[in-house]
Backbone as CSV, one residue per row, in Angstrom:
resi,resn,N_x,N_y,N_z,CA_x,CA_y,CA_z,C_x,C_y,C_z
1,MET,112.302,98.894,105.652,111.698,99.822,104.732,110.204,99.578,104.625
2,ARG,109.813,98.322,104.652,108.382,98.026,104.542,107.606,98.615,105.713
3,ARG,108.155,98.522,106.913,107.469,99.073,108.083,107.359,100.598,107.970
4,ALA,108.440,101.263,107.585,108.409,102.717,107.435,107.404,103.099,106.354
5,ASN,107.379,102.367,105.258,106.440,102.620,104.174,105.008,102.502,104.698
6,ARG,104.743,101.434,105.414,103.398,101.200,105.959,103.002,102.298,106.930
7,ASP,103.878,102.598,107.886,103.568,103.607,108.898,103.315,104.972,108.268
8,LEU,104.158,105.355,107.326,103.981,106.652,106.667,102.713,106.680,105.819
9,THR,102.435,105.596,105.130,101.233,105.522,104.305,99.989,105.674,105.169
10,PHE,99.931,104.972,106.301,98.778,105.082,107.188,98.695,106.454,107.855
11,ALA,99.801,107.172,107.879,99.801,108.539,108.404,99.400,109.553,107.336
12,GLY,99.087,109.061,106.121,98.635,109.937,105.058,99.731,110.497,104.183
13,VAL,100.931,109.940,104.280,102.061,110.402,103.486,102.143,109.577,102.204
14,ILE,102.347,110.244,101.079,102.584,109.524,99.825,104.037,109.078,99.820
15,VAL,104.248,107.783,99.734,105.586,107.211,99.811,106.063,106.805,98.421
16,VAL,107.220,107.297,98.036,107.875,106.880,96.798,109.113,106.108,97.252
17,ALA,108.976,104.802,97.324,110.019,103.957,97.900,110.938,103.384,96.824
18,PRO,112.177,103.069,97.222,113.075,102.415,96.264,112.563,101.014,95.927
19,GLY,112.931,100.543,94.757,112.568,99.189,94.365,113.318,98.166,95.199
20,GLU,112.710,97.031,95.394,113.345,95.952,96.147,113.911,94.945,95.167
21,ALA,115.216,94.908,95.082,115.873,94.065,94.088,116.063,92.630,94.556
22,ASP,116.122,92.395,95.849,116.498,91.062,96.332,115.336,90.321,96.984
23,VAL,114.111,90.584,96.551,112.937,89.953,97.140,112.983,88.440,96.962
24,THR,113.422,87.982,95.825,113.421,86.542,95.533,114.712,85.856,95.964
25,GLY,115.689,86.631,96.411,116.966,86.056,96.777,117.908,85.871,95.601
26,GLU,117.450,86.234,94.409,118.287,86.108,93.218,119.194,87.324,93.085
27,LEU,120.382,87.094,92.586,121.298,88.197,92.339,120.847,88.973,91.118
28,ILE,121.169,90.259,91.100,120.847,91.069,89.935,122.136,91.370,89.180
29,SER,121.985,91.635,87.905,123.152,91.919,87.073,123.635,93.347,87.317
30,ASN,124.837,93.641,86.860,125.364,95.004,86.966,124.481,95.984,86.199
31,GLU,123.950,95.545,85.070,123.058,96.399,84.272,121.770,96.694,85.048
32,GLN,121.202,95.689,85.668,119.994,95.898,86.465,120.272,96.834,87.646
33,LYS,121.419,96.670,88.267,121.810,97.528,89.385,121.914,98.979,88.931
34,ALA,122.509,99.204,87.769,122.642,100.562,87.239,121.276,101.177,86.961
35,VAL,120.356,100.372,86.437,118.997,100.861,86.170,118.314,101.240,87.484
36,LEU,118.429,100.392,88.491,117.821,100.691,89.796,118.428,101.940,90.419
37,ASP,119.741,102.072,90.337,120.410,103.256,90.905,119.893,104.536,90.260
38,ALA,119.761,104.527,88.937,119.256,105.704,88.227,117.794,105.967,88.578
39,LEU,117.018,104.918,88.690,115.610,105.053,89.038,115.445,105.644,90.432
40,HIS,116.278,105.224,91.371,116.206,105.760,92.729,116.481,107.259,92.741
41,LEU,117.397,107.707,91.907,117.670,109.152,91.830,116.478,109.901,91.259
42,ARG,115.792,109.316,90.278,114.595,109.961,89.721,113.501,110.042,90.779
43,LYS,113.410,109.018,91.622,112.425,109.039,92.702,112.753,110.132,93.714
44,ILE,114.028,110.350,93.975,114.425,111.448,94.851,113.989,112.777,94.228
45,ASP,114.114,112.893,92.917,113.664,114.107,92.227,112.180,114.374,92.499
46,LEU,111.379,113.327,92.583,109.938,113.464,92.807,109.582,113.761,94.265
47,ALA,110.477,113.447,95.171,110.176,113.522,96.608,110.280,114.943,97.158
48,ASP,109.524,115.188,98.220,109.645,116.433,98.972,110.768,116.326,100.000
49,ARG,110.967,115.130,100.499,112.029,114.861,101.464,112.427,113.402,101.334
50,VAL,113.569,113.045,101.925,114.085,111.686,101.840,114.263,111.136,103.251
51,LEU,113.653,109.982,103.509,113.834,109.284,104.776,114.728,108.090,104.516
52,ILE,115.863,108.051,105.206,116.795,106.929,105.086,116.481,105.934,106.188
53,VAL,116.145,104.714,105.806,115.924,103.640,106.773,117.282,102.984,106.982
54,ASN,117.846,103.241,108.173,119.212,102.795,108.451,119.300,102.109,109.805
55,PRO,118.791,100.871,109.885,118.814,100.160,111.168,120.218,100.088,111.761
56,GLY,120.326,100.454,113.025,121.622,100.422,113.691,122.587,101.472,113.184
57,GLY,122.113,102.400,112.377,122.970,103.451,111.839,123.695,103.072,110.559
58,TYR,123.437,101.859,110.038,124.153,101.399,108.837,123.698,102.165,107.599
59,ILE,124.668,102.596,106.801,124.400,103.224,105.510,125.372,102.623,104.503
60,GLY,124.833,101.993,103.473,125.661,101.363,102.450,126.125,102.346,101.386
61,GLU,126.889,101.829,100.449,127.478,102.661,99.396,126.422,103.328,98.516
62,SER,125.433,102.563,98.057,124.391,103.137,97.194,123.592,104.189,97.947
63,THR,123.268,103.905,99.182,122.507,104.862,99.990,123.313,106.129,100.221
64,SER,124.617,105.993,100.435,125.470,107.178,100.604,125.415,108.070,99.372
65,LYS,125.418,107.447,98.199,125.324,108.217,96.947,123.960,108.899,96.831
66,GLU,122.910,108.208,97.250,121.571,108.786,97.197,121.442,109.956,98.175
67,ILE,122.051,109.843,99.346,122.049,110.944,100.315,122.758,112.156,99.730
68,ALA,123.909,111.937,99.118,124.658,113.035,98.506,123.832,113.693,97.407
69,TYR,123.141,112.888,96.605,122.305,113.418,95.542,121.158,114.242,96.122
70,ALA,120.530,113.724,97.157,119.423,114.456,97.790,119.904,115.801,98.322
71,HIS,121.048,115.808,98.989,121.605,117.072,99.497,121.900,118.031,98.336
72,ALA,122.474,117.509,97.259,122.845,118.341,96.116,121.620,118.956,95.438
73,THR,120.489,118.271,95.538,119.268,118.791,94.920,118.386,119.537,95.921
74,GLY,118.893,119.737,97.132,118.181,120.531,98.123,117.073,119.806,98.853
75,LYS,117.064,118.488,98.796,116.028,117.727,99.490,116.436,117.498,100.941
76,PRO,115.516,117.737,101.887,115.841,117.434,103.282,115.980,115.910,103.459
77,VAL,116.927,115.517,104.274,117.192,114.097,104.522,117.085,113.844,106.017
78,SER,116.338,112.805,106.382,116.265,112.382,107.777,116.534,110.884,107.837
79,PHE,116.758,110.386,109.041,117.173,109.005,109.250,116.293,108.353,110.312
80,THR,116.073,107.050,110.179,115.315,106.344,111.194,116.151,106.079,112.438
81,ASP,117.453,105.937,112.277,118.365,105.688,113.390,119.499,106.714,113.348
82,PRO,120.067,107.011,114.491,121.187,107.968,114.502,122.341,107.472,113.642
83,VAL,123.033,108.427,113.009,124.195,108.085,112.183,125.470,108.493,112.869
């Protein structure tokens, strides 16, 4: 995600990226996870389009929900790797 953020930023794109919860290696609580999940949906609301960074085609449960939300709100979704 950091590389995609950097590349898009240098290309002149305003990037609204998801928060990074595991930077320190510490686990987050269920409450913190719920806050992040809701925040990510609000960020999708602000976006013109959604780029899913999915190395090797992997898409996790939270990302699947975010993709569904983006589709439901009419946001175009693209992927860094084939799905």
